[in-house]
Structure formats: structure tokens, C-alpha cells
Coordinates of C-alpha atoms in Angstrom, one line a residue:
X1 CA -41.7 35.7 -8.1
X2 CA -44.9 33.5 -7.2
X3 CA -43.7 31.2 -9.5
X4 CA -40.6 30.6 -8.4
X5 CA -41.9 29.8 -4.7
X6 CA -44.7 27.9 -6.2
X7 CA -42.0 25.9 -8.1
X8 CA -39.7 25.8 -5.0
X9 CA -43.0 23.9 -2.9
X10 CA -43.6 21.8 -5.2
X11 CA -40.2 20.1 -5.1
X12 CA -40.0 20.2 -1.0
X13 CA -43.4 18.6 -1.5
X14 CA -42.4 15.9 -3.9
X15 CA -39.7 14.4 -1.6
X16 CA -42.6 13.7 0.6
X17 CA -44.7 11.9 -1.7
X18 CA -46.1 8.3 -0.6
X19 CA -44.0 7.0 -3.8
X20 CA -40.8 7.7 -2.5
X21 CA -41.4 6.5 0.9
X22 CA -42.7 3.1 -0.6
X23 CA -39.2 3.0 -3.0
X24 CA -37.1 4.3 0.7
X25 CA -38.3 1.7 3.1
X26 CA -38.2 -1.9 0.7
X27 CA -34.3 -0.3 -0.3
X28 CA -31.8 -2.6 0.4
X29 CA -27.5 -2.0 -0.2
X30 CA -26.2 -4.3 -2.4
X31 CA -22.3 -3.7 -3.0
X32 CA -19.3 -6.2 -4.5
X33 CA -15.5 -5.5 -4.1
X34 CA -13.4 -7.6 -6.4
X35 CA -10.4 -6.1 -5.2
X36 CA -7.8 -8.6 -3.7
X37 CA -6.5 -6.0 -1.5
X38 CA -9.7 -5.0 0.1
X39 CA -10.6 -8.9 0.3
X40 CA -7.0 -10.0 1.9
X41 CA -5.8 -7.0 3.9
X42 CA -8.4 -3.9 4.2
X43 CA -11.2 -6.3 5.1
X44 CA -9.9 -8.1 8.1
X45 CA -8.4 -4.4 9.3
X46 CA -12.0 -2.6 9.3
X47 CA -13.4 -5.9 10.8
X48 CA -11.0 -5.2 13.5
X49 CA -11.8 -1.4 13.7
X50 CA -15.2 -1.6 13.9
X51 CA -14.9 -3.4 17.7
X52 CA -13.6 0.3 19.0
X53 CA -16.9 1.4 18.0
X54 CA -19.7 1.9 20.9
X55 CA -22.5 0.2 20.2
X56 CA -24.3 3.5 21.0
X57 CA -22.6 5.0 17.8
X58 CA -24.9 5.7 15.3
X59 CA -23.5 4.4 11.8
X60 CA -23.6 8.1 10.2
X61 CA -22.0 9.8 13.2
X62 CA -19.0 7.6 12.1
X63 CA -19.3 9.0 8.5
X64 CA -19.2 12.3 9.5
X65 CA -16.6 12.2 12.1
X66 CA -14.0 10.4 9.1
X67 CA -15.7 13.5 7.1
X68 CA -14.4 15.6 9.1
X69 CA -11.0 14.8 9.4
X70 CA -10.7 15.8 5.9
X71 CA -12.4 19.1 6.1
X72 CA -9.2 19.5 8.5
X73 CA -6.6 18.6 5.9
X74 CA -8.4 21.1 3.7
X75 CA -8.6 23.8 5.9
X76 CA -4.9 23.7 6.6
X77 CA -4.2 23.5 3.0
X78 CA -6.3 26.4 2.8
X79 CA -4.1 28.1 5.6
X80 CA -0.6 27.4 5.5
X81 CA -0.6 25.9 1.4
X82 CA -2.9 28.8 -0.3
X83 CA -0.7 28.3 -3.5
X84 CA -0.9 24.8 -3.4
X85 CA 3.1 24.8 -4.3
X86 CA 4.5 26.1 -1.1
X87 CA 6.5 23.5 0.7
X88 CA 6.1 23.4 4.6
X89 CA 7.1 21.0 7.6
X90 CA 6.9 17.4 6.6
X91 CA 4.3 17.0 10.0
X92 CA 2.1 18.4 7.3
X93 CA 2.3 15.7 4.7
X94 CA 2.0 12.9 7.4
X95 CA -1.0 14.5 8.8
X96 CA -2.5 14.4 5.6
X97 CA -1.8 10.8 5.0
X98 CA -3.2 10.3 8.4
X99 CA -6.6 12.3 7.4
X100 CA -7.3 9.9 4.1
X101 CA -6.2 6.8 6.2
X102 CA -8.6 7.9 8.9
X103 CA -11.5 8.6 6.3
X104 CA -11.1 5.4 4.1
X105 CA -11.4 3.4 7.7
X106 CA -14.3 5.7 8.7
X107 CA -16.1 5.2 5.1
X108 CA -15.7 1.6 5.2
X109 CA -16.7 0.6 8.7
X110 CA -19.8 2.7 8.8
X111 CA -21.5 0.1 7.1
X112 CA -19.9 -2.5 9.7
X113 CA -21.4 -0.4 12.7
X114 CA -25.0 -0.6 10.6
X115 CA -24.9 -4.4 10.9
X116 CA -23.6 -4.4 14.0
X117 CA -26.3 -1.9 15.6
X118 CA -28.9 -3.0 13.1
X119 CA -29.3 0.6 12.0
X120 CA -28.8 -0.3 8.2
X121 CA -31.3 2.3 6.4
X122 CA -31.3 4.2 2.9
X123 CA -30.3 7.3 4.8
X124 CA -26.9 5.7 5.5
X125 CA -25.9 5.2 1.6
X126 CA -26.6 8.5 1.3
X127 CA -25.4 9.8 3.8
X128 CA -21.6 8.0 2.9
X129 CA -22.0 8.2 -0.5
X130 CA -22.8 12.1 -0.2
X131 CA -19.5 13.2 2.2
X132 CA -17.7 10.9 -0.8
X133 CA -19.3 13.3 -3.6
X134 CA -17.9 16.5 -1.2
X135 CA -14.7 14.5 -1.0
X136 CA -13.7 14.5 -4.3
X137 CA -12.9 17.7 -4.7
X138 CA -11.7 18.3 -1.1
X139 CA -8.8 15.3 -1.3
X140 CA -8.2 16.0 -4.8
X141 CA -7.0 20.0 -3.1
X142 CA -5.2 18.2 -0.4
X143 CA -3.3 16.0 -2.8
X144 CA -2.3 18.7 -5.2
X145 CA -0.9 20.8 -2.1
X146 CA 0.6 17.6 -1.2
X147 CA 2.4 17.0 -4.3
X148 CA 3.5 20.8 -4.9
X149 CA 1.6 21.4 -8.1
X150 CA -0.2 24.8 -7.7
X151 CA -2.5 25.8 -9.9
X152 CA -2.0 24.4 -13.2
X153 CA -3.2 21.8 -15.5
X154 CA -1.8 19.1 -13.3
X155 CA -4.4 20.0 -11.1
X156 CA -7.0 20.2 -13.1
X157 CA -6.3 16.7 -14.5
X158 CA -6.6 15.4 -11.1
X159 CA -9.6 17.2 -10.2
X160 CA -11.6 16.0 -13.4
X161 CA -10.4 12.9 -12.7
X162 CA -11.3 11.8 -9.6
X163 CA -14.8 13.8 -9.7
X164 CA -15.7 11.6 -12.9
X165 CA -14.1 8.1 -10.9
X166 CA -16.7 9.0 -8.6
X167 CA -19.7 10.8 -10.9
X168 CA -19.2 6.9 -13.2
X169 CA -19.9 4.4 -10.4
X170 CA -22.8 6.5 -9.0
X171 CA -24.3 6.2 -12.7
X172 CA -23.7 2.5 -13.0
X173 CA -24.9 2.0 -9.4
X174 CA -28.2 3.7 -10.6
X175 CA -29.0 1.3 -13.1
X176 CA -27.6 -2.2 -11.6
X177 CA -29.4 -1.3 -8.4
X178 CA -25.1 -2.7 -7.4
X179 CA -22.5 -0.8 -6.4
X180 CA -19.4 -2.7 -8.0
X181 CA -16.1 -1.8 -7.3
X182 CA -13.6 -3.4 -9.7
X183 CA -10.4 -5.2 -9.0
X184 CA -8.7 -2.2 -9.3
X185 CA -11.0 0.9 -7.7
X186 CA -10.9 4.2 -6.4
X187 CA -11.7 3.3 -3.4
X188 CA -9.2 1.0 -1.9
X189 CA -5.9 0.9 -4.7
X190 CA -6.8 5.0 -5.6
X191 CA -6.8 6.1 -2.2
X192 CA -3.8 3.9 -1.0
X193 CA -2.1 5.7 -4.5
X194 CA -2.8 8.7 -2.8
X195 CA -1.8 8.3 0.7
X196 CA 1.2 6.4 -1.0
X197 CA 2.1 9.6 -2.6
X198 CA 1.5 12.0 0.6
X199 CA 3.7 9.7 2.5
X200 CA 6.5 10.4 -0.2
X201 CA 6.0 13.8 -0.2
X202 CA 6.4 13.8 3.5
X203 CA 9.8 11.6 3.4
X204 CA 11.5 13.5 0.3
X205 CA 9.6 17.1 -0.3
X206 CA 7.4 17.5 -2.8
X207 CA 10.2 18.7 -4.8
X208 CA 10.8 15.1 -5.2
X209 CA 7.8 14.9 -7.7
X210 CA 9.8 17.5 -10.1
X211 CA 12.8 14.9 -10.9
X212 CA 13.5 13.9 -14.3
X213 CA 13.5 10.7 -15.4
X214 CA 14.9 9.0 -19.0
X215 CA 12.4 7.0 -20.6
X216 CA 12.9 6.0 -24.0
X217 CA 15.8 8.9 -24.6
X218 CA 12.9 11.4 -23.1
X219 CA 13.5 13.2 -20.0
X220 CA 9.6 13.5 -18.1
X221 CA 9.1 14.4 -14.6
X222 CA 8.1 11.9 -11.8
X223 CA 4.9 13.5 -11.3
X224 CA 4.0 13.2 -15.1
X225 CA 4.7 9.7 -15.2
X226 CA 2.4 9.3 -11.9
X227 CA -0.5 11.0 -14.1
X228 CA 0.0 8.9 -17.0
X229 CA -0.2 6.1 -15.3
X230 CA -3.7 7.1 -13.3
X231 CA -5.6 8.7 -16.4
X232 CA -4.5 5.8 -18.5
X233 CA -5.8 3.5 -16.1
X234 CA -9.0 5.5 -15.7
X235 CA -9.7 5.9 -19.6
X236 CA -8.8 2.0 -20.5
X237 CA -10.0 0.1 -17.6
X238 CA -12.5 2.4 -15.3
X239 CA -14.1 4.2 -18.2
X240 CA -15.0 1.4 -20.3
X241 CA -16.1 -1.3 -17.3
X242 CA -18.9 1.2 -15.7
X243 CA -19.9 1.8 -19.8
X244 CA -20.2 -1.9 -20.5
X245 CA -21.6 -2.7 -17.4
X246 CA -24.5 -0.3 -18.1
X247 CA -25.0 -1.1 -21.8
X248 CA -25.1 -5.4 -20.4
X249 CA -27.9 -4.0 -17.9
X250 CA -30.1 -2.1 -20.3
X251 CA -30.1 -4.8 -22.9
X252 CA -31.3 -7.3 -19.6
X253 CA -33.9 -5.2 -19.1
X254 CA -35.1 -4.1 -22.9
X255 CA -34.0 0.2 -22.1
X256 CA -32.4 1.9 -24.2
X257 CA -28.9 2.6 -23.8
X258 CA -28.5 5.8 -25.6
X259 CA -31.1 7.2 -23.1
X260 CA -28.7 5.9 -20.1
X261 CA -25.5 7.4 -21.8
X262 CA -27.5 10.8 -22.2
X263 CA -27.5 10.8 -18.6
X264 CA -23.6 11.4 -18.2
X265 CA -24.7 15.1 -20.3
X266 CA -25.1 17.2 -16.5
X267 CA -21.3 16.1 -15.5
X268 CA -20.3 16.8 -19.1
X269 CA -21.9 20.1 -19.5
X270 CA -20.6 20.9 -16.1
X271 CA -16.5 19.6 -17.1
X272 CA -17.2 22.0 -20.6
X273 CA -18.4 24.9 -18.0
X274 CA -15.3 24.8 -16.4
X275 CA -12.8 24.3 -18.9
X276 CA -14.3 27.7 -21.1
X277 CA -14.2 29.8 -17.5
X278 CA -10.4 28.5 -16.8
X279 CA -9.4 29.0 -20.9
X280 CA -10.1 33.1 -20.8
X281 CA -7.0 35.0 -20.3
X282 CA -9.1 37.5 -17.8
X283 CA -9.9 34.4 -15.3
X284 CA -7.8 35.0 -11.9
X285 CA -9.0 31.2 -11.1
X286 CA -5.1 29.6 -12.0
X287 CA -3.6 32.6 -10.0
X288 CA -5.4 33.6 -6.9
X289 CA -9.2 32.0 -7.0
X290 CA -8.5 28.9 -7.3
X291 CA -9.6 27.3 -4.1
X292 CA -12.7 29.2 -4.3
X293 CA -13.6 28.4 -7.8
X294 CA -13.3 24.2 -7.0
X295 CA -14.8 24.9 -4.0
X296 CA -17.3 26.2 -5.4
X297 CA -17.6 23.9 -7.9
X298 CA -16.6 21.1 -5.4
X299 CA -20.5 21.9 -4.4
X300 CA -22.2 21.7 -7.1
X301 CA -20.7 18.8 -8.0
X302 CA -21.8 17.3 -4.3
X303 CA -25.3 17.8 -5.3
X304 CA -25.3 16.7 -8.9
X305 CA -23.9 13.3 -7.2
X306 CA -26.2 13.4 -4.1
X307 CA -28.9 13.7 -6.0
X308 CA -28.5 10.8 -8.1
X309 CA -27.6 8.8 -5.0
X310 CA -31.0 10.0 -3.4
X311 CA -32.8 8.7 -6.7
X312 CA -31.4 5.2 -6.5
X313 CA -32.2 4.4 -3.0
X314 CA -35.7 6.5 -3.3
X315 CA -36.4 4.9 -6.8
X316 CA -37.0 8.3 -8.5
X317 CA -36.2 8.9 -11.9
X318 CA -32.5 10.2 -13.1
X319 CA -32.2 13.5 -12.1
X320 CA -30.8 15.5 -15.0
X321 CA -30.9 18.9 -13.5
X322 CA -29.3 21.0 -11.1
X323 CA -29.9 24.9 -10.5
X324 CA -26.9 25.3 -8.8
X325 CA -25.5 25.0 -11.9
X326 CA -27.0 27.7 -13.9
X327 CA -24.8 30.6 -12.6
X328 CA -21.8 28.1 -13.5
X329 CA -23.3 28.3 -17.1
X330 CA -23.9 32.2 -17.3
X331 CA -19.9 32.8 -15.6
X332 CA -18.4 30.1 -18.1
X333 CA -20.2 32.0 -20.9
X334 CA -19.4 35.4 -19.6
X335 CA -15.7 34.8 -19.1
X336 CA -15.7 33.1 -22.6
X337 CA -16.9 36.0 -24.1
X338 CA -14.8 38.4 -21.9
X339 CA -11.8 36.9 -23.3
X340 CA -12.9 37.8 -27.1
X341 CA -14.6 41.2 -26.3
X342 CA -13.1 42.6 -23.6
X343 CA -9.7 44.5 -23.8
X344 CA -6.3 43.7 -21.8
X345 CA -6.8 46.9 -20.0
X346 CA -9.7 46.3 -18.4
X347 CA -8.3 42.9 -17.2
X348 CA -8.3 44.2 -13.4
X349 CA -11.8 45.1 -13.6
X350 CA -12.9 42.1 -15.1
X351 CA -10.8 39.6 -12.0
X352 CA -12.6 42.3 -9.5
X353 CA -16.2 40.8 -11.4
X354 CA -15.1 37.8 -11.2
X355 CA -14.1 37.7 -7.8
X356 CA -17.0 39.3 -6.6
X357 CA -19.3 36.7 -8.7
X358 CA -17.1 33.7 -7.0
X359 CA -17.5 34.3 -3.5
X360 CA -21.6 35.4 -4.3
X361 CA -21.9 32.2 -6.1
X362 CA -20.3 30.0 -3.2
X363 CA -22.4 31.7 -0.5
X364 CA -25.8 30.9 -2.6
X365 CA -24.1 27.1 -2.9
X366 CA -23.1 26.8 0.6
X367 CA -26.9 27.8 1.9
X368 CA -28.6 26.0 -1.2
X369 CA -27.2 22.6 -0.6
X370 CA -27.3 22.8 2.7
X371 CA -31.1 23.7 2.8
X372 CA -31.2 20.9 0.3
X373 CA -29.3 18.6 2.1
X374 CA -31.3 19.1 5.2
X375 CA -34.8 18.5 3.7
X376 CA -33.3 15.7 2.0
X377 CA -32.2 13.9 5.2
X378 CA -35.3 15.0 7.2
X379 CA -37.7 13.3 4.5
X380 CA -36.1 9.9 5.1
X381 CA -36.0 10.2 8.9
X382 CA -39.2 10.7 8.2
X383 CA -40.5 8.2 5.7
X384 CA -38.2 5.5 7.6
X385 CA -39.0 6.3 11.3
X386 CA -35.3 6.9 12.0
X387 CA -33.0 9.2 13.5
X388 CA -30.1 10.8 11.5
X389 CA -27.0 10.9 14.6
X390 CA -28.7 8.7 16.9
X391 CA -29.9 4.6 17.1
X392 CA -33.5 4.6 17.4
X393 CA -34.3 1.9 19.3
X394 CA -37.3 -0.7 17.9
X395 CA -40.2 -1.5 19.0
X396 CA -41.6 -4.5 18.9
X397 CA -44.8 -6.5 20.2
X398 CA -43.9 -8.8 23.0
X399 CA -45.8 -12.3 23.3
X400 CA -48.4 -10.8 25.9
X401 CA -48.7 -8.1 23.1
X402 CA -47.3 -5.3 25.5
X403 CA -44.6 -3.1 23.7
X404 CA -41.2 -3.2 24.6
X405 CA -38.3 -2.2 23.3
X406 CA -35.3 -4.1 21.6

């Protein structure tokens, strides 16, 4: 037990160390967005949002408050679509379009408010980049109750999906120092595909999803087709960009690329964890656990992705390891095995376990990363001399060398 809290201080202590507070305070954002629609349409919007903002409105209170018009749509979903199949008033759908509308505006004109206040500080990427990491899991929920699928493999493609869109970027962003968004992106064209298809939803039912169409003599639903499209253009364009982007860097600088593509093994490991809990027959996950399971997992996934996030902009090294996702591990395994070893009778006893071990393991998440999370955030108000939901206003030394503020 003394190890453990000697372990545990050491890495509160490490986050303090003058290393990291010389790699926080000389980072600086560097971002490109080749996409013609956030060039021509999106950009001049936000420019024009961002005037609404007080200039008393610190950059990561607007993150937070877009944030949180999410955690809205999910906690309806969570109310009134449990099932995630369940159609209900179209006021529903609309109000989630609304929510991802009012997010992507938020998540783009946060960095705006920075420049406008300047309040630009390392904090902020992470602080964006973070309730993006939390959002991947959260919109991909609100989409699948939005389109009607329940729990299925559906889902699951579209969870996987746009956790790895996000997990990929993050990765190259680590090693280019650059966070390059394509002409074709998850941010602007994958969430307007989104909101696109929430809007449809609203206007038709999601019923509408379920229609056949001929292609080629084949009969395939609307809502395949959609996915086809989306993981083909994830696998052929997205995939392969963020890999060759990396492999052109580490050849610049002499690394070794095998070493970078190792460091895609956490969200892999993490993707196999999942997929062996969800293949035993005794799982209750694609019946009646399934929000808690991805919500659970949503977590964990939030501070894999955080944490990388915090290494860029603190110029640590990749971090490869988690313990949050150590009791993923054992309850993959155990279900695994459960489905070999343990007999159909005992199923109910087995979806009591399991239920038991789900809502344990989100309460340990919940409280870890948010301890985490905290700590995290204190250390760069700290090392940067800023505030977290507030402007701190400057000093500076005037010509009679008296100290006034900006």
C-alpha cells in the first residue's frame, strides 16, 4: 500500500517539475485547415460569432459552455432514448442538431476569443482539445439515438470510428508539433455529416434510415450506405494521410518510425478490450448496459487522449499508459473467458457481475479523471500564471517603472 501512494506522489509531483513548466510557457498553437468549407463559409460565420462574446469571457469558459450543450443532448438521450431505437417528437432531433451546431461554433471560436482577449495559453488546447476527447463518445451516443440504431454493430462502427478520427490527429499533432486538418476532416465536413443526418432524422423519422435502396441488383439500407461511405472515407483518405504525415516527419528528423506507430498500441489494445467484452454471449452491454459500458469507456478513452494532448503542449514524452485501463483489461478477459467456461444457466448471474463491475468501474473513472483532470489544470495555472475561467489581467512595468495593469 505504501507503494502505491509513493507511486501516486511521485506522478502529482512530476507534473510540477521545472521541465514541464519550461516546455508549457515557450508553447505556442500551430493549426492548418485545408478545408474549403471552413475557409469560404465556417470561417467568416465564427468571425462573426465571436463579436457576441464579452470581452470579459474567458476563452475556456466558452469551451465549456459549447461542452455543455452536449452533455444535454446526452442526458436526454439517456432519458427519453435509453434504447437508442425508440423514436420520439421530432423537437428532439432538431434540438440535437442544434447542440452540435452550438458546440462546433463554441469549439471553433474559443480560439477567436484567445486572440481577441489575449488569453492564448497551453491550458486552452487542452482544455478544447480535452471536452473533444469526452465528445467522441458522447455525440457518437447522440447520433446513434438520432439515427434509430440501438445497440448493435452499427453503433459500434460509429463509435470506433469517430474515437480513432480523433485518437489519429492527436498522434500526428504530437509529432509535427501541427494540428492539420485535411480538406476533408472531422471537424467541419464530419460534423456537418452529422448534423446533416439529425436534421433528416428530424424531417422524416429515423425510420427513414431503414429504407431499401437498389444498387447494382442489391437491395442495402440507407443507413448502410451512409456507413460505407464514412468508414471508406476514414480507412482510404484519413487513415493513410495522419500515417504518412508522421512517417515524412520522423524521416525529417532522423526517429524512427516504427517507434512512432508503436505508439497507436494503447488505442489498439483498448479497441481489442472492447471488442472480446462485447463478443461473450453472457455480456448484457448490447441489451441493457450499453450506455454505461461507452460511458465508461467514453472515459477512459478521454484520458488516454488528454494525456497525449497534455504531452504535446508540455513537451513530455508519449504517454503509453493509462491505469484506468487496467480494469478494462481484467473485464474483457473475464467476460472472454466467461463465455467459454461458464454455463448458459448461470447467464443471469454472470449480467448481475457484470453489472455490478460496470457501474464500480465508472464511479472509480468518474473520480479518477476528474482528480486527474483537476491537477492537471491546476499545474498549468500554475506554471503559466493564469487563471482557468477567468482573464487574468497583465502586469506590466510602466515608463516610470510603477506597475500597472493592462
Amino acid at each position: 500500500m505504501a507503494n502505491i501512494f509513493s507511486l501516486i506522489l511521485k506522478q502529482h509531483k512530476e507534473m510540477y517539475e521545472p521541465e514541464r513548466a519550461s516546455g508549457l510557457r515557450s508553447y505556442r498553437y500551430r493549426g492548418v485547415d485545408k478545408s474549403p468549407i471552413s475557409k469560404y463559409i465556417l470561417t467568416p460565420y465564427w468571425n462573426w460569432a465571436v463579436k457576441f462574446l464579452p470581452m470579459w469571457m474567458a476563452p475556456n469558459l466558452v469551451t465549456l459552455l459549447g461542452f455543455m450543450f452536449m452533455i444535454a443532448a446526452y442526458i436526454s438521450v439517456v432519458i427519453f432514448i435509453p434504447d437508442l431505437k425508440r423514436e420520439v417528437h421530432p423537437a428532439f432531433y432538431f434540438f440535437f442538431a442544434a447542440c452540435f451546431w452550438i458546440y462546433s461554433t463554441m469549439d471553433n471560436i474559443d480560439g477567436k476569443q484567445a486572440r481577441r482577449t489575449n488569453s492564448s495559453s497551453p491550458l486552452g488546447e487542452l482544455f478544447d482539445h480535452g471536452c473533444d476527447a469526452l465528445n467522441c463518445p458522447i455525440g457518437a451516443i447522440v447520433n446513434i439515438s438520432a439515427l434509430g440504431l440501438g445497440f448493435g454493430w452499427r453503433s459500434l462502427v460509429i463509435i470506433f470510428i469517430s474515437c480513432w478520427a480523433f485518437y489519429l490527429p492527436t498522434w500526428e499533432e504530437y509529432h509535427t508539433g501541427i494540428l492539420y486538418l485535411g480538406f476533408i476532416n472531422g471537424p467541419t465536413e464530419g460534423l456537418l455529416g452529422v448534423i446533416a443526418t439529425i436534421i433528416v432524422s428530424g424531417i422524416f423519422g429515423p425510420s427513414i434510415w431503414f429504407k431499401s435502396l437498389q444498387i447494382f441488383s442489391h437491395s442495402i439500407y440507407l443507413v448502410d450506405l451512409t456507413l460505407i461511405f464514412f468508414v471508406s472515407l476514414f480507412i482510404f483518405y484519413y487513415v493513410p494521410s495522419c500515417l504518412w504525415t508522421v512517417y515524412c516527419e520522423c524521416r525529417k528528423k532522423g526517429t524512427s518510425f516504427f517507434e512512432a506507430f508503436f505508439q497507436l498500441f494503447p488505442m489498439a489494445l483498448g479497441t481489442l478490450a472492447v471488442a472480446l467484452w462485447l463478443s461473450s454471449r453472457h455480456s448484457s452491454v448490447q441489451t441493457s448496459n450499453f450506455l454505461i459500458f461507452f460511458s465508461t469507456v467514453g472515459i477512459v478513452f478521454g484520458k488516454m487522449a488528454t494525456k497525449i494532448i497534455y504531452a504535446h503542449v508540455a513537451k513530455c514524452p508519449f504517454p503509453l499508459y493509462t491505469g484506468m485501463m487496467i480494469p478494462l483489461l481484467i473485464g474483457s478477459i473475464g467476460m472472454f473467458l466467461a463465455h467459454f467456461f461458464v454455463p448458459e444457466e448461470y447467464n443471469s448471474t454472470v449480467i448481475l457481475a457484470e453489472t455490478t463491475y460496470l457501474w464500480t468501474y465508472f464511479a472509480m473513472c468518474v473520480i479518477g479523471y476528474g482528480n486527474w483532470i483537476y491537477h492537471t489544470i491546476y499545474s498549468i495555472c500554475y506554471h503559466c500564471d493564469i487563471y482557468c475561467f477567468q482573464i487574468k489581467q497583465k502586469k506590466v512595468i510602466s515608463p516610470s517603472n510603477s506597475l500597472v495593469k493592462e
